[in-house]
XYZ file of C-alpha atoms in Angstrom:
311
model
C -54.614 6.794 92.649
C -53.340 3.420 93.299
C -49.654 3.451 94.469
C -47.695 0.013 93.756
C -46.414 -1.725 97.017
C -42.951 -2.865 96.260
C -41.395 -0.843 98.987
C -37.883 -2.713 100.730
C -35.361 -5.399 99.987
C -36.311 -8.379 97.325
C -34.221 -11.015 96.378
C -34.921 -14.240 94.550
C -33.764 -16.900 91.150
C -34.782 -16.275 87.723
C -35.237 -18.377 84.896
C -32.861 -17.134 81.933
C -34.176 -18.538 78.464
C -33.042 -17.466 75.199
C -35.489 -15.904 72.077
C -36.045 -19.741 71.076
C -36.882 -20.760 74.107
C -33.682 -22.932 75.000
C -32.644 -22.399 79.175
C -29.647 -20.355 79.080
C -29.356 -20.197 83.386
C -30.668 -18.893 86.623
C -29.935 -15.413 87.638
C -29.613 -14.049 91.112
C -31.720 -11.161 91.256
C -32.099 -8.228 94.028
C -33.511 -5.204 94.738
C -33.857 -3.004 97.199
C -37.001 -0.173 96.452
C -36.977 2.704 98.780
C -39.084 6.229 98.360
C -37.654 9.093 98.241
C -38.034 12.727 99.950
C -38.862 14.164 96.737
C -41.653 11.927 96.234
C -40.164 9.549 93.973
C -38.668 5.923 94.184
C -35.319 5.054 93.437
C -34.548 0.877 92.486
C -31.491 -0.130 92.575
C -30.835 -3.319 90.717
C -28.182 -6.122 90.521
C -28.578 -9.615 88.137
C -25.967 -11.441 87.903
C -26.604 -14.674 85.370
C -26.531 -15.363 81.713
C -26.381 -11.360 81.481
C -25.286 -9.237 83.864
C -26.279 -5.882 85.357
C -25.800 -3.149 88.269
C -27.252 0.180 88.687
C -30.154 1.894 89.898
C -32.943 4.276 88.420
C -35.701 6.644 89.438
C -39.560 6.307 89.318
C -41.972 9.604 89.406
C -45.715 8.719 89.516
C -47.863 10.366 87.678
C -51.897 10.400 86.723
C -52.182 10.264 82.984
C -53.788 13.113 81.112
C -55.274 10.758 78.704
C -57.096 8.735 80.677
C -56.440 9.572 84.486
C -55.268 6.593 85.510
C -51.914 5.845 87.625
C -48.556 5.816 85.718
C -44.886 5.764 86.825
C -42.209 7.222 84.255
C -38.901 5.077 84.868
C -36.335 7.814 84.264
C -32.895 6.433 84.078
C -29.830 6.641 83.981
C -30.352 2.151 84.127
C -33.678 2.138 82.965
C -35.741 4.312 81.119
C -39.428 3.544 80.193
C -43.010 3.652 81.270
C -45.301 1.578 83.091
C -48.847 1.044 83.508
C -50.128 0.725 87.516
C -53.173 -1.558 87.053
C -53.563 -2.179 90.894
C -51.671 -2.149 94.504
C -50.587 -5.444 93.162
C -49.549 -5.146 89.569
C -47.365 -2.851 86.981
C -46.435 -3.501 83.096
C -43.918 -1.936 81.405
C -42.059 -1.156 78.694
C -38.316 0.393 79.157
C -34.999 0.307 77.644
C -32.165 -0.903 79.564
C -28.957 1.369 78.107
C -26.093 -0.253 79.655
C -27.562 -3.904 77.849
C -29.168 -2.420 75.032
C -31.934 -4.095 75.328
C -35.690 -2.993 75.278
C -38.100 -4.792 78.136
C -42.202 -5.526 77.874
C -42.356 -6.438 81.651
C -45.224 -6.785 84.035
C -44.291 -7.800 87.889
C -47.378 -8.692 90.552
C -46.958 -8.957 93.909
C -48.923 -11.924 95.544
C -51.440 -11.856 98.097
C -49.254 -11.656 101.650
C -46.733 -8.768 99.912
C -43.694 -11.490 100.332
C -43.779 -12.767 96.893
C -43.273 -11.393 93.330
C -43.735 -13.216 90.246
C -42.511 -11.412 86.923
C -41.830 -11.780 83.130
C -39.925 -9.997 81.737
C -39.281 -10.056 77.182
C -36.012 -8.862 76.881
C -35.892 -7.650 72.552
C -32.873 -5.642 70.498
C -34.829 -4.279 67.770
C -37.722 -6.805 67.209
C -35.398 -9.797 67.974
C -36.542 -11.260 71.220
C -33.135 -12.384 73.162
C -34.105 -13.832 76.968
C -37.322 -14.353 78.500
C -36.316 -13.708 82.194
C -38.858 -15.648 84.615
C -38.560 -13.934 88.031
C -39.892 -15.054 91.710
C -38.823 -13.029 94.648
C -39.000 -12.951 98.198
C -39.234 -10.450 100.437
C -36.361 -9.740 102.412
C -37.302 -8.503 105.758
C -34.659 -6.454 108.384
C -33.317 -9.205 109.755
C -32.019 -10.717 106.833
C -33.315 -14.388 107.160
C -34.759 -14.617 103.437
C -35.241 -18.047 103.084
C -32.851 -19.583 100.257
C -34.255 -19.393 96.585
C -35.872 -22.417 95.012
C -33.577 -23.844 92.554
C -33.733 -26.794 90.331
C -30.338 -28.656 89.815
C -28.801 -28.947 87.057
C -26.156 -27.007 84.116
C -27.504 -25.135 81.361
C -25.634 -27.830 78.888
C -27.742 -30.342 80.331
C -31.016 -28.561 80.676
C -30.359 -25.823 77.719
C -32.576 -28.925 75.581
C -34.861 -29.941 78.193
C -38.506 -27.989 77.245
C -38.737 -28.211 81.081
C -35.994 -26.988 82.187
C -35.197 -29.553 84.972
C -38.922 -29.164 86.304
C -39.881 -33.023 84.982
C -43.104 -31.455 83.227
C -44.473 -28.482 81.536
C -45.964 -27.133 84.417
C -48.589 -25.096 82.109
C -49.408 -28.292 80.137
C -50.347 -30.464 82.887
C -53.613 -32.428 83.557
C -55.674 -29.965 85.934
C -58.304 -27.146 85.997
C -56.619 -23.636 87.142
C -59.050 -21.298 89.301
C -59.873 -17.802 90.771
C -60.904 -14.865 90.465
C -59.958 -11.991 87.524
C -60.081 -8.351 88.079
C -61.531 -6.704 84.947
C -60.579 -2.817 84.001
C -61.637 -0.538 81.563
C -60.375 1.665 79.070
C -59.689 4.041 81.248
C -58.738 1.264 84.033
C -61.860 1.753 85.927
C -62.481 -1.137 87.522
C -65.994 -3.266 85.971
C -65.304 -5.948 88.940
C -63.802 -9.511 89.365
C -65.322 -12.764 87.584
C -64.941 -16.525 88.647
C -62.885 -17.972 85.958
C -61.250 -21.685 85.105
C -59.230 -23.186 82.771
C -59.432 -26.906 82.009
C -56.503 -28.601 80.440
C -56.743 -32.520 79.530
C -52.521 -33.001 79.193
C -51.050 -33.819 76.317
C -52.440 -36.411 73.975
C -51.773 -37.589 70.689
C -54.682 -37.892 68.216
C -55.966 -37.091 64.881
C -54.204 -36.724 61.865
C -51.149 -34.894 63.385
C -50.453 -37.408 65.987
C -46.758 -37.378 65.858
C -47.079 -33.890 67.783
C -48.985 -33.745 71.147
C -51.890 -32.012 71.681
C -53.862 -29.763 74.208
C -57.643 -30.171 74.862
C -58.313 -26.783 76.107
C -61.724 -25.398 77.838
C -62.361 -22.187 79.375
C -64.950 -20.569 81.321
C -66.256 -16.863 80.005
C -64.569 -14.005 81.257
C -64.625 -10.098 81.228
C -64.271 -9.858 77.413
C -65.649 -13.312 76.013
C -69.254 -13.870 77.415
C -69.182 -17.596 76.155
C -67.359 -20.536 77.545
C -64.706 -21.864 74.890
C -63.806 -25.081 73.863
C -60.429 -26.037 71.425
C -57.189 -27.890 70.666
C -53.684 -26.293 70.655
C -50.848 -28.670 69.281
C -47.213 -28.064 70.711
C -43.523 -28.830 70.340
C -43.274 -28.138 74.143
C -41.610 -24.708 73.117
C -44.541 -23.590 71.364
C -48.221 -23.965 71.197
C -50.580 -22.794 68.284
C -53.992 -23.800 67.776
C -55.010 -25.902 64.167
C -57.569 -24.931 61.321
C -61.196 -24.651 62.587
C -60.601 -24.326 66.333
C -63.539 -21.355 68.162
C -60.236 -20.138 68.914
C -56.824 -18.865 66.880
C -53.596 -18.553 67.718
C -50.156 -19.217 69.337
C -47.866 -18.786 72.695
C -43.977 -19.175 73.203
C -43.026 -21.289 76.161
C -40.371 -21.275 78.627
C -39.525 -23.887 80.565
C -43.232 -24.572 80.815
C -43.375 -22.403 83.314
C -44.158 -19.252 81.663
C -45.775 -18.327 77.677
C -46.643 -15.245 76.134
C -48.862 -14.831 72.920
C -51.609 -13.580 71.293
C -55.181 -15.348 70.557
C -58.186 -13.708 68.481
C -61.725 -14.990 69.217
C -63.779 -14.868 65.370
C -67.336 -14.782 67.170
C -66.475 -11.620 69.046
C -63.831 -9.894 67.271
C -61.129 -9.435 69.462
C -57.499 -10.141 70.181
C -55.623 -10.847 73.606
C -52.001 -10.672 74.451
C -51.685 -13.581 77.290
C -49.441 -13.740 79.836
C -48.686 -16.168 82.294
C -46.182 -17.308 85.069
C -46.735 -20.256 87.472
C -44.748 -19.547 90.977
C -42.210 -21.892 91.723
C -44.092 -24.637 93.590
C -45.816 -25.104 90.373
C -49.768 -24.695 92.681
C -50.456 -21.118 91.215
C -49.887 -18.823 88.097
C -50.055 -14.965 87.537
C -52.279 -14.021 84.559
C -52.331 -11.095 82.859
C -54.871 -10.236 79.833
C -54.767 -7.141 77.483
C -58.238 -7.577 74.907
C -58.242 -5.294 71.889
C -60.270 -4.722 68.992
C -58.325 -4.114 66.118
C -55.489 -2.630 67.843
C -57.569 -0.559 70.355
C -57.169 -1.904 73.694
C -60.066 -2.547 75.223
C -59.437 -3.196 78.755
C -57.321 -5.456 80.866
C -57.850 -8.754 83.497
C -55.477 -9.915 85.811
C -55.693 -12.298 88.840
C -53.297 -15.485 90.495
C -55.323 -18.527 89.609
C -54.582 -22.023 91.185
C -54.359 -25.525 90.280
C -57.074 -28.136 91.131
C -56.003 -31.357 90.042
Protein backbone atom coordinates (compact mmCIF):
# COMPACT_ATOMS: atom_id res chain seq x y z
CA UNK A 1 0.00 0.00 0.00
CA UNK A 2 1.47 3.27 -0.76
CA UNK A 3 0.79 5.86 2.03
CA UNK A 4 0.92 9.68 0.77
CA UNK A 5 3.71 11.78 2.54
CA UNK A 6 2.13 15.05 3.37
CA UNK A 7 2.71 14.71 7.04
CA UNK A 8 3.41 18.50 9.04
CA UNK A 9 2.94 22.19 8.49
CA UNK A 10 2.58 23.64 4.66
CA UNK A 11 2.11 26.99 3.78
CA UNK A 12 2.41 28.77 0.47
CA UNK A 13 0.42 31.50 -2.46
CA UNK A 14 -2.11 30.37 -4.80
CA UNK A 15 -3.21 31.55 -7.97
CA UNK A 16 -7.11 32.40 -7.79
CA UNK A 17 -8.65 32.48 -11.44
CA UNK A 18 -12.18 32.57 -12.23
CA UNK A 19 -14.28 29.76 -14.66
CA UNK A 20 -13.12 32.07 -17.72
CA UNK A 21 -9.92 32.16 -16.87
CA UNK A 22 -9.63 35.95 -15.75
CA UNK A 23 -7.03 36.28 -12.29
CA UNK A 24 -9.30 36.97 -9.55
CA UNK A 25 -6.11 37.03 -6.64
CA UNK A 26 -3.58 35.15 -4.64
CA UNK A 27 -4.64 33.21 -1.68
CA UNK A 28 -2.66 32.45 1.41
CA UNK A 29 -2.93 28.92 1.93
CA UNK A 30 -1.89 26.56 5.05
CA UNK A 31 -2.07 23.42 6.39
CA UNK A 32 -0.97 21.61 8.93
CA UNK A 33 -1.46 17.39 8.29
CA UNK A 34 -0.93 15.36 11.34
CA UNK A 35 -1.92 11.39 11.86
CA UNK A 36 -3.90 10.39 14.18
CA UNK A 37 -4.01 7.55 17.04
CA UNK A 38 -6.82 5.98 15.39
CA UNK A 39 -5.02 5.58 12.28
CA UNK A 40 -6.38 8.33 10.39
CA UNK A 41 -5.24 11.94 9.35
CA UNK A 42 -6.88 14.94 10.27
CA UNK A 43 -6.10 18.43 7.79
CA UNK A 44 -6.89 21.31 8.99
CA UNK A 45 -7.22 24.04 6.44
CA UNK A 46 -7.26 27.90 6.24
CA UNK A 47 -7.41 30.10 2.61
CA UNK A 48 -7.91 33.24 2.90
CA UNK A 49 -8.18 35.08 -0.81
CA UNK A 50 -10.78 35.65 -3.41
CA UNK A 51 -12.81 32.95 -1.25
CA UNK A 52 -12.35 32.21 2.01
CA UNK A 53 -12.25 29.13 4.24
CA UNK A 54 -11.38 27.52 7.82
CA UNK A 55 -11.91 24.15 9.12
CA UNK A 56 -10.47 20.87 9.20
CA UNK A 57 -11.50 17.22 8.06
CA UNK A 58 -10.57 13.59 8.47
CA UNK A 59 -8.86 11.08 6.06
CA UNK A 60 -9.22 7.05 6.60
CA UNK A 61 -7.14 5.01 4.09
CA UNK A 62 -8.39 2.34 2.67
CA UNK A 63 -7.43 -0.54 -0.15
CA UNK A 64 -10.18 -0.61 -2.69
CA UNK A 65 -12.24 -3.74 -3.16
CA UNK A 66 -12.44 -3.12 -6.79
CA UNK A 67 -9.21 -3.01 -7.70
CA UNK A 68 -6.87 -3.17 -4.52
CA UNK A 69 -5.24 -0.25 -4.89
CA UNK A 70 -4.69 2.64 -2.13
CA UNK A 71 -7.61 5.06 -1.45
CA UNK A 72 -8.29 7.70 1.25
CA UNK A 73 -12.11 8.60 1.96
CA UNK A 74 -12.09 12.46 2.99
CA UNK A 75 -14.89 12.37 5.56
CA UNK A 76 -15.89 15.78 6.60
CA UNK A 77 -17.38 17.82 8.36
CA UNK A 78 -15.04 20.60 5.67
CA UNK A 79 -14.52 18.26 3.09
CA UNK A 80 -16.06 15.28 2.01
CA UNK A 81 -14.86 13.21 -1.04
CA UNK A 82 -12.52 10.57 -2.31
CA UNK A 83 -9.19 10.38 -3.61
CA UNK A 84 -7.10 8.23 -5.63
CA UNK A 85 -3.26 7.51 -4.04
CA UNK A 86 -1.30 6.95 -7.29
CA UNK A 87 2.16 7.07 -5.48
CA UNK A 88 4.18 8.36 -2.18
CA UNK A 89 4.12 11.46 -4.23
CA UNK A 90 0.72 12.03 -5.71
CA UNK A 91 -3.27 11.99 -4.82
CA UNK A 92 -6.44 13.15 -7.06
CA UNK A 93 -9.54 13.85 -5.84
CA UNK A 94 -12.82 14.65 -6.04
CA UNK A 95 -14.75 16.22 -2.81
CA UNK A 96 -17.32 18.66 -1.95
CA UNK A 97 -16.49 21.50 0.15
CA UNK A 98 -20.02 22.20 2.29
CA UNK A 99 -19.31 25.36 3.94
CA UNK A 100 -18.48 26.90 -0.02
CA UNK A 101 -20.66 24.75 -1.83
CA UNK A 102 -18.50 23.95 -4.11
CA UNK A 103 -17.42 20.51 -5.63
CA UNK A 104 -13.34 20.03 -6.20
CA UNK A 105 -11.46 17.63 -9.05
CA UNK A 106 -8.02 18.13 -7.31
CA UNK A 107 -4.76 16.31 -7.63
CA UNK A 108 -1.68 17.65 -5.29
CA UNK A 109 2.14 16.05 -5.86
CA UNK A 110 4.72 16.50 -3.70
CA UNK A 111 8.16 17.18 -5.43
CA UNK A 112 11.22 15.31 -5.22
CA UNK A 113 12.99 16.69 -1.69
CA UNK A 114 9.25 16.47 0.24
CA UNK A 115 9.49 20.54 0.68
CA UNK A 116 7.39 21.41 -2.20
CA UNK A 117 3.76 20.84 -3.36
CA UNK A 118 2.35 21.83 -6.53
CA UNK A 119 -1.59 21.46 -6.90
CA UNK A 120 -4.70 22.24 -9.07
CA UNK A 121 -7.41 22.36 -7.88
CA UNK A 122 -11.24 22.90 -10.37
CA UNK A 123 -13.41 24.39 -8.07
CA UNK A 124 -17.40 23.66 -10.01
CA UNK A 125 -21.21 24.42 -8.48
CA UNK A 126 -23.12 22.10 -10.50
CA UNK A 127 -21.19 21.82 -13.86
CA UNK A 128 -20.26 25.57 -13.75
CA UNK A 129 -16.56 25.75 -13.20
CA UNK A 130 -16.00 28.95 -10.72
CA UNK A 131 -11.95 29.24 -9.72
CA UNK A 132 -9.13 27.30 -10.85
CA UNK A 133 -6.95 27.53 -7.65
CA UNK A 134 -3.09 27.06 -8.64
CA UNK A 135 -1.29 26.03 -5.42
CA UNK A 136 2.67 25.84 -4.51
CA UNK A 137 3.62 25.15 -0.97
CA UNK A 138 6.45 24.93 1.17
CA UNK A 139 7.20 22.98 3.81
CA UNK A 140 7.20 24.51 7.02
CA UNK A 141 9.69 22.94 9.25
CA UNK A 142 9.71 23.35 13.48
CA UNK A 143 11.43 26.23 13.55
CA UNK A 144 9.25 28.24 11.63
CA UNK A 145 11.70 29.90 9.07
CA UNK A 146 9.49 29.07 5.84
CA UNK A 147 10.95 31.14 3.45
CA UNK A 148 8.38 33.94 2.18
CA UNK A 149 6.01 32.85 -0.76
CA UNK A 150 6.82 33.84 -4.31
CA UNK A 151 4.53 36.50 -5.35
CA UNK A 152 4.17 38.48 -8.44
CA UNK A 153 3.13 42.21 -7.90
CA UNK A 154 0.43 43.54 -8.91
CA UNK A 155 -3.88 44.08 -8.18
CA UNK A 156 -6.30 41.83 -9.60
CA UNK A 157 -7.84 45.08 -11.58
CA UNK A 158 -4.69 45.33 -13.26
CA UNK A 159 -3.80 41.75 -13.88
CA UNK A 160 -7.63 40.32 -13.82
CA UNK A 161 -6.98 40.95 -18.10
CA UNK A 162 -3.49 40.01 -18.32
CA UNK A 163 -3.54 36.06 -19.85
CA UNK A 164 -0.33 36.01 -17.73
CA UNK A 165 -1.18 37.09 -14.84
CA UNK A 166 1.81 39.43 -14.10
CA UNK A 167 4.28 36.50 -15.14
CA UNK A 168 5.37 38.54 -18.63
CA UNK A 169 4.67 35.16 -20.64
CA UNK A 170 2.61 32.12 -20.80
CA UNK A 171 4.91 30.08 -19.10
CA UNK A 172 3.32 26.80 -20.86
CA UNK A 173 3.54 28.49 -24.30
CA UNK A 174 7.07 29.32 -24.33
CA UNK A 175 9.87 28.37 -26.83
CA UNK A 176 11.53 25.15 -25.14
CA UNK A 177 11.45 21.30 -25.00
CA UNK A 178 10.07 20.02 -21.41
CA UNK A 179 11.77 16.62 -20.13
CA UNK A 180 11.72 13.57 -17.74
CA UNK A 181 10.62 10.77 -16.87
CA UNK A 182 6.62 9.45 -16.57
CA UNK A 183 5.49 6.80 -14.27
CA UNK A 184 2.92 4.64 -16.10
CA UNK A 185 0.04 2.60 -14.00
CA UNK A 186 -2.44 0.27 -14.83
CA UNK A 187 -5.92 -0.36 -14.45
CA UNK A 188 -5.56 -1.56 -11.40
CA UNK A 189 -2.54 1.04 -10.69
CA UNK A 190 0.07 -1.54 -10.99
CA UNK A 191 2.87 0.03 -11.95
CA UNK A 192 4.11 -0.96 -16.05
CA UNK A 193 7.34 1.39 -15.32
CA UNK A 194 8.61 4.96 -16.20
CA UNK A 195 9.31 6.18 -19.95
CA UNK A 196 11.66 9.08 -21.17
CA UNK A 197 9.31 11.59 -22.49
CA UNK A 198 9.59 15.37 -24.16
CA UNK A 199 7.55 17.89 -25.31
CA UNK A 200 8.70 20.36 -27.96
CA UNK A 201 6.96 23.65 -28.24
CA UNK A 202 8.09 26.25 -31.11
CA UNK A 203 6.23 29.59 -29.23
CA UNK A 204 3.70 31.24 -30.65
CA UNK A 205 3.61 32.10 -34.31
CA UNK A 206 1.26 33.43 -36.62
CA UNK A 207 0.70 31.60 -39.94
CA UNK A 208 -1.72 30.16 -42.27
CA UNK A 209 -5.01 31.18 -42.94
CA UNK A 210 -5.94 32.05 -39.29
CA UNK A 211 -3.08 34.29 -38.69
CA UNK A 212 -4.78 36.90 -36.69
CA UNK A 213 -4.68 34.20 -33.75
CA UNK A 214 -1.28 32.71 -32.65
CA UNK A 215 -0.39 29.42 -32.98
CA UNK A 216 1.45 26.41 -31.26
CA UNK A 217 3.76 24.00 -33.19
CA UNK A 218 3.52 21.13 -30.92
CA UNK A 219 5.73 17.72 -30.98
CA UNK A 220 5.78 14.99 -28.60
CA UNK A 221 7.70 11.99 -27.94
CA UNK A 222 5.58 8.47 -27.43
CA UNK A 223 4.57 7.65 -24.13
CA UNK A 224 2.83 4.86 -22.01
CA UNK A 225 -0.43 4.98 -24.03
CA UNK A 226 0.60 6.45 -27.58
CA UNK A 227 3.50 4.26 -29.04
CA UNK A 228 4.13 6.94 -31.84
CA UNK A 229 5.75 10.29 -31.60
CA UNK A 230 3.12 13.14 -32.50
CA UNK A 231 3.36 16.05 -34.42
CA UNK A 232 0.42 19.15 -34.57
CA UNK A 233 -0.75 22.76 -34.27
CA UNK A 234 -2.97 24.13 -31.44
CA UNK A 235 -4.21 27.83 -32.02
CA UNK A 236 -4.91 29.98 -28.78
CA UNK A 237 -6.45 33.15 -27.38
CA UNK A 238 -3.87 32.80 -24.51
CA UNK A 239 -6.92 31.58 -22.31
CA UNK A 240 -7.53 28.73 -24.40
CA UNK A 241 -5.92 26.38 -26.77
CA UNK A 242 -7.72 23.90 -29.23
CA UNK A 243 -6.21 22.19 -32.00
CA UNK A 244 -7.67 22.98 -35.97
CA UNK A 245 -9.25 20.50 -38.61
CA UNK A 246 -6.82 17.71 -39.69
CA UNK A 247 -4.27 17.87 -36.87
CA UNK A 248 -2.90 13.68 -35.72
CA UNK A 249 -4.27 15.16 -32.74
CA UNK A 250 -7.89 16.71 -31.39
CA UNK A 251 -8.76 18.78 -28.91
CA UNK A 252 -8.67 21.68 -26.36
CA UNK A 253 -7.20 22.97 -22.77
CA UNK A 254 -8.30 26.01 -20.50
CA UNK A 255 -5.44 28.14 -19.32
CA UNK A 256 -4.64 30.00 -16.31
CA UNK A 257 -2.32 32.42 -16.09
CA UNK A 258 -0.23 30.26 -18.38
CA UNK A 259 0.83 28.61 -15.71
CA UNK A 260 -1.53 25.85 -15.42
CA UNK A 261 -4.38 24.09 -18.27
CA UNK A 262 -6.60 21.32 -18.00
CA UNK A 263 -8.36 19.48 -20.99
CA UNK A 264 -9.01 16.67 -22.83
CA UNK A 265 -7.27 15.38 -26.26
CA UNK A 266 -8.35 12.11 -28.30
CA UNK A 267 -5.68 10.48 -30.53
CA UNK A 268 -7.88 8.97 -33.98
CA UNK A 269 -4.97 6.37 -34.80
CA UNK A 270 -5.27 4.74 -31.41
CA UNK A 271 -8.57 5.42 -30.08
CA UNK A 272 -8.21 7.00 -26.96
CA UNK A 273 -8.89 10.07 -24.89
CA UNK A 274 -6.69 11.87 -22.12
CA UNK A 275 -7.66 14.31 -19.48
CA UNK A 276 -4.27 16.55 -19.17
CA UNK A 277 -3.16 18.24 -16.43
CA UNK A 278 -0.47 20.46 -15.84
CA UNK A 279 1.15 23.01 -13.36
CA UNK A 280 4.59 24.67 -13.82
CA UNK A 281 6.17 25.55 -10.16
CA UNK A 282 6.71 28.99 -9.58
CA UNK A 283 10.21 29.57 -11.00
CA UNK A 284 8.63 28.70 -14.21
CA UNK A 285 11.96 25.58 -14.76
CA UNK A 286 9.51 22.59 -14.06
CA UNK A 287 5.79 21.41 -14.40
CA UNK A 288 3.71 18.59 -12.70
CA UNK A 289 1.90 16.37 -15.25
CA UNK A 290 -0.72 14.29 -14.71
CA UNK A 291 -2.39 11.91 -17.51
CA UNK A 292 -5.66 9.83 -17.19
CA UNK A 293 -6.00 7.70 -20.96
CA UNK A 294 -9.39 6.12 -21.56
CA UNK A 295 -11.05 4.30 -24.16
CA UNK A 296 -14.41 5.29 -24.52
CA UNK A 297 -14.93 6.24 -21.05
CA UNK A 298 -12.99 3.28 -19.50
CA UNK A 299 -9.94 4.48 -17.96
CA UNK A 300 -7.20 2.86 -18.99
CA UNK A 301 -4.41 3.73 -16.82
CA UNK A 302 -2.65 6.80 -15.59
CA UNK A 303 1.11 8.72 -16.09
CA UNK A 304 2.43 11.20 -13.98
CA UNK A 305 5.96 12.69 -13.55
CA UNK A 306 7.65 16.62 -12.96
CA UNK A 307 9.18 17.32 -16.33
CA UNK A 308 11.66 20.29 -16.88
CA UNK A 309 12.41 22.92 -19.26
CA UNK A 310 15.40 22.82 -21.69
CA UNK A 311 15.52 25.85 -23.56
Amino acid sequence: MSNFQGLGRWAGSAEVYSGDGKFLGNGADTHHVQKLPDGRTRVDVSFVGPFKHAGHYFIEEQISTENQHPIRLYQGPANIGYAETLSEGLVDAKAYWAALGLSQRFFLMVLPGSKVQLSLALMSRGEHLLYVVVGQKDFVPENNSAAAPSLVSGTSFDLANDPNAGHGQLLLHRACTWKGDLTVLNTDHSQKGKIAYQEHCTGETSIGAIAQQPQLHIHTSANGFVHHTSDYRLITNHIHAWTPPEQAVAGSYSLSGGRALSGHFYYPASQLRVWRREVVTHDGLSKAVVNYWYRGDQRIGTEFGLLTVND
